[in-house]
Tab-separated table of N, CA and C in Angstrom:
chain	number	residue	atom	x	y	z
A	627	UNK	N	12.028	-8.506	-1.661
A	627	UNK	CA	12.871	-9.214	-0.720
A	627	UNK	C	14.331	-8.908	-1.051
A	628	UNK	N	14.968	-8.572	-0.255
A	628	UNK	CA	16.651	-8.630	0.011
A	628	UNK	C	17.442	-10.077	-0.683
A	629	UNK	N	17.864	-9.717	-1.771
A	629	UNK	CA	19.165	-10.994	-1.885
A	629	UNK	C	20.315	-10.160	-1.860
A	630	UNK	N	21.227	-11.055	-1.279
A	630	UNK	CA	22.885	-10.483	-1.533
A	630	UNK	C	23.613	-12.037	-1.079
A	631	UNK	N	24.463	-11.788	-2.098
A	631	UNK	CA	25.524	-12.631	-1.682
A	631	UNK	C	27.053	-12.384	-1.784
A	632	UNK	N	27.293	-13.341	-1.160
A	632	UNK	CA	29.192	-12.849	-0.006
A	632	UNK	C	29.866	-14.277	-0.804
A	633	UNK	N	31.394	-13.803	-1.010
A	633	UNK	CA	32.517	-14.806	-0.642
A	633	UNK	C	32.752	-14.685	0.374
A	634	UNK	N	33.158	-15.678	1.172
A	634	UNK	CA	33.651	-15.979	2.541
A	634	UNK	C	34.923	-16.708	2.235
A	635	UNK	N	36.388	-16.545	2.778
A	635	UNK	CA	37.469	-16.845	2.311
A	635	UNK	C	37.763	-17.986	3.655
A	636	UNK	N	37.925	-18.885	3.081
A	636	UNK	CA	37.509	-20.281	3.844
A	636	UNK	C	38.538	-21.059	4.299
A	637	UNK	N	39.420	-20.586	4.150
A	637	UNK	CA	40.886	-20.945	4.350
A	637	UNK	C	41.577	-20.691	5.191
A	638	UNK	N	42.765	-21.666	6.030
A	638	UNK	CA	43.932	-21.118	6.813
A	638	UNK	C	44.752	-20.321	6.392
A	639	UNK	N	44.933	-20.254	4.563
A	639	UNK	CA	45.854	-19.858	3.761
A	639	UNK	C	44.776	-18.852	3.297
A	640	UNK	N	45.172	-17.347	3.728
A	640	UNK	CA	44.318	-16.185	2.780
A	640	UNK	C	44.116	-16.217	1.202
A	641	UNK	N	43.206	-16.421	0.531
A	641	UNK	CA	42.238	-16.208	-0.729
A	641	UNK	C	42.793	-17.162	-1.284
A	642	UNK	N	42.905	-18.460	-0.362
A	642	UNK	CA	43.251	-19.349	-1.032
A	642	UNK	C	41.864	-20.510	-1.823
A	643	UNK	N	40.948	-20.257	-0.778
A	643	UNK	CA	39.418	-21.653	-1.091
A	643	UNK	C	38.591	-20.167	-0.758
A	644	UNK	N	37.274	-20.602	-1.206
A	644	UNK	CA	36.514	-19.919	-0.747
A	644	UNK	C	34.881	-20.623	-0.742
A	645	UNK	N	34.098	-20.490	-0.134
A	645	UNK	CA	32.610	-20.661	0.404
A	645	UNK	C	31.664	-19.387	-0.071
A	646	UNK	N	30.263	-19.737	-0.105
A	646	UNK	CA	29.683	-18.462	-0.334
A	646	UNK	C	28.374	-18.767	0.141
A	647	UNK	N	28.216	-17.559	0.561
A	647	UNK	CA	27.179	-17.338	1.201
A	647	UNK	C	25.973	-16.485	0.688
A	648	UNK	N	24.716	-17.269	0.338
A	648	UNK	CA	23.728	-16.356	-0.310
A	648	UNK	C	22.474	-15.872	0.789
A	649	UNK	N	22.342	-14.707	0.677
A	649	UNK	CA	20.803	-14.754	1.533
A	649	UNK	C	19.942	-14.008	0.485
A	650	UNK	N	18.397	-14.457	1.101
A	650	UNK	CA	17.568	-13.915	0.310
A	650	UNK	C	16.251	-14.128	1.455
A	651	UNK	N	15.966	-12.621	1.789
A	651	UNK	CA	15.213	-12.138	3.171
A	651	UNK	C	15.586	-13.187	4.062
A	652	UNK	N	14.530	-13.473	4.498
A	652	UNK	CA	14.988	-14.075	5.928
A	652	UNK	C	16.174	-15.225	5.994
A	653	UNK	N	15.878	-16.110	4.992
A	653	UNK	CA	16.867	-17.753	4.781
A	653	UNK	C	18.374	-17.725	3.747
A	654	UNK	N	18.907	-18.297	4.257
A	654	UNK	CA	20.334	-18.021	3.792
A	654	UNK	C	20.551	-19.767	3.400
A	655	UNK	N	21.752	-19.214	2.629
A	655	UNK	CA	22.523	-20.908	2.257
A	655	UNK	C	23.985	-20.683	1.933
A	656	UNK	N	24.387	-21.523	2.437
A	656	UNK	CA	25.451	-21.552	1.880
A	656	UNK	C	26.471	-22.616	0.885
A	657	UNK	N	27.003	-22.112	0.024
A	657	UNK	CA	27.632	-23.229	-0.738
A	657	UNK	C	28.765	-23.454	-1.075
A	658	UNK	N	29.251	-24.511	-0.741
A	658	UNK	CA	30.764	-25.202	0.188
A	658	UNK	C	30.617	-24.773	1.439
A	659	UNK	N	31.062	-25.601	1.423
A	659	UNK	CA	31.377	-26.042	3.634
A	659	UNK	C	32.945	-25.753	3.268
A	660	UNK	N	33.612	-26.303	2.614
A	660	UNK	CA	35.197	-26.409	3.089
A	660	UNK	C	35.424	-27.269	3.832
A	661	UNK	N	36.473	-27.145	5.037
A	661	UNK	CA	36.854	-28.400	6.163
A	661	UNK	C	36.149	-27.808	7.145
A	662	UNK	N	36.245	-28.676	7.939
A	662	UNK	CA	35.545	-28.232	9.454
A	662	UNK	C	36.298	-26.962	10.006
A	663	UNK	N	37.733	-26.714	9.746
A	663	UNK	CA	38.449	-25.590	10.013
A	663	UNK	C	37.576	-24.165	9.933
A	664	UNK	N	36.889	-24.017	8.491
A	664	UNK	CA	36.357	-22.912	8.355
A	664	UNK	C	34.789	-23.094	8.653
A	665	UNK	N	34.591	-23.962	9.248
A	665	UNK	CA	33.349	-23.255	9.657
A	665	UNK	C	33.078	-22.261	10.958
A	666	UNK	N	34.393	-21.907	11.456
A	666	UNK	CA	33.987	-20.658	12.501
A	666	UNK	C	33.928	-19.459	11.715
A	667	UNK	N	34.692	-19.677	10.375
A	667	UNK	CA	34.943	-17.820	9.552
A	667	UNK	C	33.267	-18.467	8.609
A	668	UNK	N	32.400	-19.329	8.446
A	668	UNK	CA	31.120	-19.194	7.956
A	668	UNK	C	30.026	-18.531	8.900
A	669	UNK	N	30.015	-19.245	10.015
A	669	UNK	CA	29.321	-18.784	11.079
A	669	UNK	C	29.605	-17.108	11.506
A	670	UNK	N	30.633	-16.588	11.704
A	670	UNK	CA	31.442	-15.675	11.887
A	670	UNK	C	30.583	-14.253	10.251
A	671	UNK	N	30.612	-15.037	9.156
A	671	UNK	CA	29.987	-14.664	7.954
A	671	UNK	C	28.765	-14.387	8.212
A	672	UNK	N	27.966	-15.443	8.941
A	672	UNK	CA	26.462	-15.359	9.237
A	672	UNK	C	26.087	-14.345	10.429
A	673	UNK	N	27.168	-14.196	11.314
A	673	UNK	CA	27.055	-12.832	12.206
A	673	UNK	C	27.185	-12.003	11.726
A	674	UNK	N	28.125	-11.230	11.176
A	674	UNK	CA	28.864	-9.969	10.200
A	674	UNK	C	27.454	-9.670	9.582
A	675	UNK	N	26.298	-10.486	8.868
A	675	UNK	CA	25.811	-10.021	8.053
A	675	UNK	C	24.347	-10.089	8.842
A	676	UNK	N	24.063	-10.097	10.025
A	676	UNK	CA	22.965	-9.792	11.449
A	676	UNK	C	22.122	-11.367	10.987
A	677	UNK	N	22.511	-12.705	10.416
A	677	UNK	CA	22.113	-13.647	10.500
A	677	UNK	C	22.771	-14.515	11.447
A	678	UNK	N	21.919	-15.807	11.825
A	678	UNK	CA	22.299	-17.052	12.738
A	678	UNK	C	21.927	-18.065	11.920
A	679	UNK	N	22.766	-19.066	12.571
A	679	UNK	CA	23.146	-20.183	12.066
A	679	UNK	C	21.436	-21.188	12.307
A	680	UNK	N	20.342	-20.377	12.740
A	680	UNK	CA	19.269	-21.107	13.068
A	680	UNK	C	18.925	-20.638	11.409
A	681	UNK	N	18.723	-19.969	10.482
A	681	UNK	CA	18.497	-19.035	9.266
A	681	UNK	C	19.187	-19.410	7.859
A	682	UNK	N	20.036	-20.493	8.350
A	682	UNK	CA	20.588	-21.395	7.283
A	682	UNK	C	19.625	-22.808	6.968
A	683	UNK	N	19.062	-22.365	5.601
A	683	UNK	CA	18.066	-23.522	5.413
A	683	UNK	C	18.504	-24.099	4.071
A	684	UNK	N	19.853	-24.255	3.491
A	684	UNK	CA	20.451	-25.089	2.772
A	684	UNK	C	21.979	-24.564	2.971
A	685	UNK	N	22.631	-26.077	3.038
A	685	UNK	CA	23.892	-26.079	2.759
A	685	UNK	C	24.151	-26.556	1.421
A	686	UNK	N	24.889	-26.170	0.878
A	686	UNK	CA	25.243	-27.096	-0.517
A	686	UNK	C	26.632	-27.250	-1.056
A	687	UNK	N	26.726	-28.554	-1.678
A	687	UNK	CA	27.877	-28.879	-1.726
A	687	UNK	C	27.864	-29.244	-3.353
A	688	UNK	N	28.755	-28.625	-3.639
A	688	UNK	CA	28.872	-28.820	-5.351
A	688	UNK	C	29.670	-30.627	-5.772
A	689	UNK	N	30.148	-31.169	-4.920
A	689	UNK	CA	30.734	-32.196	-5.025
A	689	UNK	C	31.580	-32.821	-3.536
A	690	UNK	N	31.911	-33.969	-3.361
A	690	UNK	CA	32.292	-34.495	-2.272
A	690	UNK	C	33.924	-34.530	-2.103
A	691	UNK	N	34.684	-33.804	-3.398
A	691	UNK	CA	35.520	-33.989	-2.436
A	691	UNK	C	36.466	-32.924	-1.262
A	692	UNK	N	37.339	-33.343	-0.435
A	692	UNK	CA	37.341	-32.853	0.835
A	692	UNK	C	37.743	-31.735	0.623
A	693	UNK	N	38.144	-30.926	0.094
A	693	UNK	CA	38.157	-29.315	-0.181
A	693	UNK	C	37.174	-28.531	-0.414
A	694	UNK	N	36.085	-29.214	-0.767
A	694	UNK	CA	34.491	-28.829	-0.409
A	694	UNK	C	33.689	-29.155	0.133
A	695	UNK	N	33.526	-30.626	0.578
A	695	UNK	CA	32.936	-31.191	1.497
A	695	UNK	C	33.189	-31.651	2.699
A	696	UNK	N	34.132	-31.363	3.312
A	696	UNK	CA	35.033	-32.105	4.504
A	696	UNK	C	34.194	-31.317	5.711
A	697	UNK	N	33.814	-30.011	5.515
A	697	UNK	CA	33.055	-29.322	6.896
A	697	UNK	C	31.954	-29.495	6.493
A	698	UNK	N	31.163	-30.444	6.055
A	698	UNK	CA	29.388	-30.249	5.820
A	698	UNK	C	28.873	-30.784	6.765
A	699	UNK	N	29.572	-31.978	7.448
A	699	UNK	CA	29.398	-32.128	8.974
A	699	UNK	C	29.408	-31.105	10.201
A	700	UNK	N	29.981	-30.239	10.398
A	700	UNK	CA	30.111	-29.484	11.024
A	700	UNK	C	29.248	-28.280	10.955
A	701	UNK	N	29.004	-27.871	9.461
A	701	UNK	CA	28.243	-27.021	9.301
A	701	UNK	C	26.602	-27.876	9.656
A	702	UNK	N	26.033	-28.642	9.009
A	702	UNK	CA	25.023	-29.098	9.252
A	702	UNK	C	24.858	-29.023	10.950
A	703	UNK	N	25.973	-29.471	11.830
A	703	UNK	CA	25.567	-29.519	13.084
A	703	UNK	C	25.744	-28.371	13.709
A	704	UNK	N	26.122	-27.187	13.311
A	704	UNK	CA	26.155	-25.499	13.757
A	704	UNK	C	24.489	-25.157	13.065
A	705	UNK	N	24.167	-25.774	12.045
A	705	UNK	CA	22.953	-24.785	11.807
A	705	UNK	C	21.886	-25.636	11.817
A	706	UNK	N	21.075	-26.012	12.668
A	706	UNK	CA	20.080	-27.042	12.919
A	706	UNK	C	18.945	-27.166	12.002
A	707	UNK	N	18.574	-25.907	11.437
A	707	UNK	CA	17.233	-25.922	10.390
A	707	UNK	C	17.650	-26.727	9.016
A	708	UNK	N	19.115	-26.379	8.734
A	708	UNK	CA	19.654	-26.370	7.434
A	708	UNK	C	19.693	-28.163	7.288
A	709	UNK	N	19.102	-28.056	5.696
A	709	UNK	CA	19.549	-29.356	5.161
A	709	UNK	C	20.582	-29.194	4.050
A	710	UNK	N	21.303	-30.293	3.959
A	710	UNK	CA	22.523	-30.654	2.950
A	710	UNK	C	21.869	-30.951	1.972
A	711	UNK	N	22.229	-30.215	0.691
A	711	UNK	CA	22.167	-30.422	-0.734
A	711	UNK	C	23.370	-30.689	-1.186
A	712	UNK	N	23.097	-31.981	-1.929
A	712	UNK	CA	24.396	-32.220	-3.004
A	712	UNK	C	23.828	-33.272	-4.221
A	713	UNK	N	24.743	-33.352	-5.147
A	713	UNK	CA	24.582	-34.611	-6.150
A	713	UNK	C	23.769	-35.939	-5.668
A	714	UNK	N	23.484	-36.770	-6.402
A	714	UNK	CA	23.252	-37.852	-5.977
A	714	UNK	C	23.972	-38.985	-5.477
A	715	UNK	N	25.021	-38.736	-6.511
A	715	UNK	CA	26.508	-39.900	-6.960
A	715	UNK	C	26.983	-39.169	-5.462
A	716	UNK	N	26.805	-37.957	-5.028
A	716	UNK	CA	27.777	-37.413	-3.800
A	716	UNK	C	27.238	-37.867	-2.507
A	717	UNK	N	25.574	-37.677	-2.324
A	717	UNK	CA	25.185	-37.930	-0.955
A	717	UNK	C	25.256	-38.723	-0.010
A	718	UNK	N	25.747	-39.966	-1.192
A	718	UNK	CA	26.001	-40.785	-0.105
A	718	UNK	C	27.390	-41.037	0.691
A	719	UNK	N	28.272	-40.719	0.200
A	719	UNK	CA	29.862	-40.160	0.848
A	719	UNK	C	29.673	-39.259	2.128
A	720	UNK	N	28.218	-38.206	2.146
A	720	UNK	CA	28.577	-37.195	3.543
A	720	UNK	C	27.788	-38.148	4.035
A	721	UNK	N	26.437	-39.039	3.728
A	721	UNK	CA	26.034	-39.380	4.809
A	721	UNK	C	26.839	-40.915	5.725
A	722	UNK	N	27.606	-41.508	4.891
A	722	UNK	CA	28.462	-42.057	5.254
A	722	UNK	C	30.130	-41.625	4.963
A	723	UNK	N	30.643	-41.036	5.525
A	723	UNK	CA	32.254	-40.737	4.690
A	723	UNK	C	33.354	-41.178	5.197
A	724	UNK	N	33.048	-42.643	5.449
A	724	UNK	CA	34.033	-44.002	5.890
A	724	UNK	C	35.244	-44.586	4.914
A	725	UNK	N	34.421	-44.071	3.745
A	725	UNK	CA	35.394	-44.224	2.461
A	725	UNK	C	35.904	-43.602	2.368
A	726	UNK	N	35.394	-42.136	2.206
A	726	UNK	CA	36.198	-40.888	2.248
A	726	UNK	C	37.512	-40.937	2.744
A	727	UNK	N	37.185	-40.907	4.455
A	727	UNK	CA	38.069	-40.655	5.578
A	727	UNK	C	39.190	-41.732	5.114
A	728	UNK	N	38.950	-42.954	5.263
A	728	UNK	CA	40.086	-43.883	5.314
A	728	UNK	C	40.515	-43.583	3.968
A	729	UNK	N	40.782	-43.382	3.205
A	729	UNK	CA	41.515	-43.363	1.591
A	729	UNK	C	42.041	-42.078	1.751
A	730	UNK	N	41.649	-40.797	2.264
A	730	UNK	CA	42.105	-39.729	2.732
A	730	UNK	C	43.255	-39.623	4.090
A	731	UNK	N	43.399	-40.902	4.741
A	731	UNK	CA	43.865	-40.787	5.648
A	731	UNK	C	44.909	-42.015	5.424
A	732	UNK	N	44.959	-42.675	4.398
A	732	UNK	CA	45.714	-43.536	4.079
A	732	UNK	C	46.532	-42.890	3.208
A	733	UNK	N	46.169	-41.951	2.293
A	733	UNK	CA	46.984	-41.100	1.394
A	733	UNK	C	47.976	-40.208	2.817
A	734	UNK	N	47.179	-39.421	3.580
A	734	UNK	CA	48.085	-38.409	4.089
A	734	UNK	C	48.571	-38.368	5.029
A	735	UNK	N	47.817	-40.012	6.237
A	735	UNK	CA	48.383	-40.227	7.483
A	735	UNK	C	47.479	-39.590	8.233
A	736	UNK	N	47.307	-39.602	9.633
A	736	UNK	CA	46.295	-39.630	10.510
A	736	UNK	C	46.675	-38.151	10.973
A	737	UNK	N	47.840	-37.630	11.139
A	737	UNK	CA	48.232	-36.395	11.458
A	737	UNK	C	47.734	-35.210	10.348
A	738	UNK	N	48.065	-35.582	9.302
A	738	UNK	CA	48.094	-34.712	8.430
A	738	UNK	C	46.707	-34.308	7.902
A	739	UNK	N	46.178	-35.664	7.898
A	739	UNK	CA	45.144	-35.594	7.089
A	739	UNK	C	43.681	-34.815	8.337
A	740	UNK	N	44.047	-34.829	9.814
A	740	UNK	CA	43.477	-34.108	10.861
A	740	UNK	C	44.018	-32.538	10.715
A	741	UNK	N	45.006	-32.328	10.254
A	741	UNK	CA	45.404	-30.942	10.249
A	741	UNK	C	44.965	-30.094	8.744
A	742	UNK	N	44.517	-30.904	7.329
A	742	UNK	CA	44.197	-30.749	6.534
A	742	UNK	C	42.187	-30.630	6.707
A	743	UNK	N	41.993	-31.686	7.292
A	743	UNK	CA	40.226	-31.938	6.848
A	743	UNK	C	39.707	-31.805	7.975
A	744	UNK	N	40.369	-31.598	9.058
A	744	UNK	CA	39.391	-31.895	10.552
A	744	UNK	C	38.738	-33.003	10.883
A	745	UNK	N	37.394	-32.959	11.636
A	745	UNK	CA	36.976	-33.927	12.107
A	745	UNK	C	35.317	-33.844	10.629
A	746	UNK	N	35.705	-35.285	10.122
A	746	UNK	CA	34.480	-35.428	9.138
A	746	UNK	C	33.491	-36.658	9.870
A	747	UNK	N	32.311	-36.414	10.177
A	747	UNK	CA	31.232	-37.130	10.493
A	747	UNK	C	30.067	-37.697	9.626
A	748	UNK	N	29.359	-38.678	10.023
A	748	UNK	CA	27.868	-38.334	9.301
A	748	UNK	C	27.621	-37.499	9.056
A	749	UNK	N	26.482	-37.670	8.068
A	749	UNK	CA	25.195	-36.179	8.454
A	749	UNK	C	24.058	-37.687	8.078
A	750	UNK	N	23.003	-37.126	9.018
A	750	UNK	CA	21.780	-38.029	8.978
A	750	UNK	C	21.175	-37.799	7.448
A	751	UNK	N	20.629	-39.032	7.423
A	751	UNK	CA	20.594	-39.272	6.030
A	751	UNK	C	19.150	-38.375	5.936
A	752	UNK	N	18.237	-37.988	7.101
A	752	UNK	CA	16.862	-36.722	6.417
A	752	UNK	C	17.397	-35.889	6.788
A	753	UNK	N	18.511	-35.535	7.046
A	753	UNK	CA	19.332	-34.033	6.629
A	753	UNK	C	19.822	-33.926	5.435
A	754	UNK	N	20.112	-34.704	4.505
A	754	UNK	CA	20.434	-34.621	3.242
A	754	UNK	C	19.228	-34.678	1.889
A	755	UNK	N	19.509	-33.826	1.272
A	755	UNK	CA	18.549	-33.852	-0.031
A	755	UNK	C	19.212	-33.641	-1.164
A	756	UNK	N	18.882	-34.898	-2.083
A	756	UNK	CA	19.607	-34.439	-3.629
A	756	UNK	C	18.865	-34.046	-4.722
A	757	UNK	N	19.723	-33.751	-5.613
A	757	UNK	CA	18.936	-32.522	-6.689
A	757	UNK	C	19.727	-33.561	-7.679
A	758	UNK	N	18.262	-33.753	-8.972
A	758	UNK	CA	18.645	-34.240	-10.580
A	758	UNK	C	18.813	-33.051	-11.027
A	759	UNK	N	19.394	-33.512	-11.995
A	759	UNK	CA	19.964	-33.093	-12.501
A	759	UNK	C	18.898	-31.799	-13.269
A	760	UNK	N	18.565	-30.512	-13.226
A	760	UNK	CA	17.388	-29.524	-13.486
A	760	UNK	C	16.862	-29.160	-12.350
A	761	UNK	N	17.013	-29.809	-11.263
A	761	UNK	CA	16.011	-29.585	-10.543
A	761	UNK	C	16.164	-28.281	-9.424
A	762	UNK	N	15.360	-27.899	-9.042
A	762	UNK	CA	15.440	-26.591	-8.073
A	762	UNK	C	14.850	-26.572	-6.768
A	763	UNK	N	15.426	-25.767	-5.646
A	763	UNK	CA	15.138	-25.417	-4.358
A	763	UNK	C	14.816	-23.969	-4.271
A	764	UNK	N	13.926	-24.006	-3.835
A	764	UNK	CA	13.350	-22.517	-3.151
A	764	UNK	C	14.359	-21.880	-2.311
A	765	UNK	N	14.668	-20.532	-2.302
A	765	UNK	CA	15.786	-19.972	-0.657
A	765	UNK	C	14.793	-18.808	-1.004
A	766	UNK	N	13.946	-18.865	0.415
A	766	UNK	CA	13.103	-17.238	-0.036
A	766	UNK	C	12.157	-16.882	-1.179
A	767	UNK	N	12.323	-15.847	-2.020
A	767	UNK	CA	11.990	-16.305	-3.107
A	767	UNK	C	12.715	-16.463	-4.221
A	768	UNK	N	13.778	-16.365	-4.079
A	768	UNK	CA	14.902	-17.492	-5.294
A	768	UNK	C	14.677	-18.494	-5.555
A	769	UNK	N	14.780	-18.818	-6.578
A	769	UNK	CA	14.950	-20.062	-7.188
A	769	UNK	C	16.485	-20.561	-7.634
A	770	UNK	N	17.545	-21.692	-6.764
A	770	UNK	CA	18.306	-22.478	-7.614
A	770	UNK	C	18.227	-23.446	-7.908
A	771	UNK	N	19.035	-23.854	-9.093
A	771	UNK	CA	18.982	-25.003	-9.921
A	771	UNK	C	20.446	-25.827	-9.983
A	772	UNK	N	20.121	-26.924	-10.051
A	772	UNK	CA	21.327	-27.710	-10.148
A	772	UNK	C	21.213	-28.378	-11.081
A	773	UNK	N	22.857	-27.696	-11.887
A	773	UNK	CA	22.896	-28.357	-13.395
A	773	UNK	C	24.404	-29.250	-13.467
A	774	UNK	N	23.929	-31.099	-13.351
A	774	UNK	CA	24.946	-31.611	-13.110
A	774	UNK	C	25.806	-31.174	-14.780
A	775	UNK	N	27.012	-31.484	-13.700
A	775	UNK	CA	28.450	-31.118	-14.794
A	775	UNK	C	29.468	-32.040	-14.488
A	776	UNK	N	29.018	-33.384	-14.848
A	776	UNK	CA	29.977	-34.562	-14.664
A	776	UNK	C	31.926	-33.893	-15.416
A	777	UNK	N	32.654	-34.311	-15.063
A	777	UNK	CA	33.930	-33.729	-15.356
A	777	UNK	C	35.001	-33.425	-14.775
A	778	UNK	N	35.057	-32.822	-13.788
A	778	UNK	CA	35.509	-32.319	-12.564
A	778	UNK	C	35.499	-33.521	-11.770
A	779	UNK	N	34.567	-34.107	-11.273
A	779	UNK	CA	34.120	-35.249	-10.531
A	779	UNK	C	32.324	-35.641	-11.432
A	780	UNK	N	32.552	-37.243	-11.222
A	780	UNK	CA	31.073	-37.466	-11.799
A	780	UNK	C	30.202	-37.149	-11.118
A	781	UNK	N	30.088	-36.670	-9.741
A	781	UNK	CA	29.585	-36.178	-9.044
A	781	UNK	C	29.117	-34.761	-8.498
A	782	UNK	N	29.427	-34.398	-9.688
A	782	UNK	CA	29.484	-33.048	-9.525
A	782	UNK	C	28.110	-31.981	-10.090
A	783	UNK	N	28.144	-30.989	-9.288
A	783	UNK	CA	26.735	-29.946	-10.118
A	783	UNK	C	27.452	-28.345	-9.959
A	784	UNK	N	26.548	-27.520	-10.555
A	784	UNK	CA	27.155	-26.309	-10.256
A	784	UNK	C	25.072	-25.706	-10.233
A	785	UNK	N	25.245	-24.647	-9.589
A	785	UNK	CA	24.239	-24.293	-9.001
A	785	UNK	C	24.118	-22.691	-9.630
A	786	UNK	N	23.046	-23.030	-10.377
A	786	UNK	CA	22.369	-21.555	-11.167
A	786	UNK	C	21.137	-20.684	-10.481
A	787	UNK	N	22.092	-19.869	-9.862
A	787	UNK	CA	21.217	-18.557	-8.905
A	787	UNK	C	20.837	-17.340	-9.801
């Protein structure tokens, strides 16, 4: 089976954030969303490389906050098969991100913080799946693992492909 994987430069600001995109034969994933901004240059990623956004069967998010998680809404609702992977301490912020938004929007103002994060939504809570800390998802026949790394955020994992 075919694996390859891509940076996708995820940003308004060139090589400033970046997203990545793994495939392995048919199913792809990707990990970070970014803001809702970049999910046309992900999708855009998933064309370039003769995939659709129906072929995304994990999103993943290394942690919730909005420089990585702010488009997982958006992405989840561009790729219909795909479910959201993240932390535990994290999942519940995308499937509700009421907290998020308002503390984000109280810091930067309603303007700014729309021109920074976009539009952040739900994601239904059986669109989301979390990973303990060891634990692994199939993509194809890959195997990743998510090995939390409290530090960064307590919420946080980094994902061993």
């Amino acid at each position: 089976m075919k694996h390859e994987r891509f940076t996708v430069d995820s940003d308004v600001r060139p090589e400033f954030t970046a997203c990545y995109l793994r495939i392995a034969g048919d199913e792809c994933a990707f990990v970070e969303a970014h803001t809702s901004h970049a999910t046309p240059r992900l999708l855009a990623a998933l064309a370039e490389h003769g995939k659709r956004p129906e072929d995304v069967r994990w999103i993943i998010v290394t942690h919730a906050h909005l420089d990585h998680a702010a488009g997982a809404s958006a992405l989840v609702e561009a790729c219909p098969n795909a479910t959201l992977v993240a932390h535990p301490r994290a999942a519940r912020h995308l499937i509700d991100p009421s907290k998020l938004v308002a503390s984000a929007t109280e810091v930067y103002g309603a303007e700014r913080f729309a021109a920074l994060y976009g539009t952040i939504r739900p994601i239904p809570k059986e669109r989301v799946k979390t990973l303990a800390d060891g634990e692994t998802i199939a993509l194809g026949d890959a195997t990743l693992r998510a090995l939390h790394t409290a530090g960064h955020a307590n919420h946080h994992f980094v994902v061993d492909d």
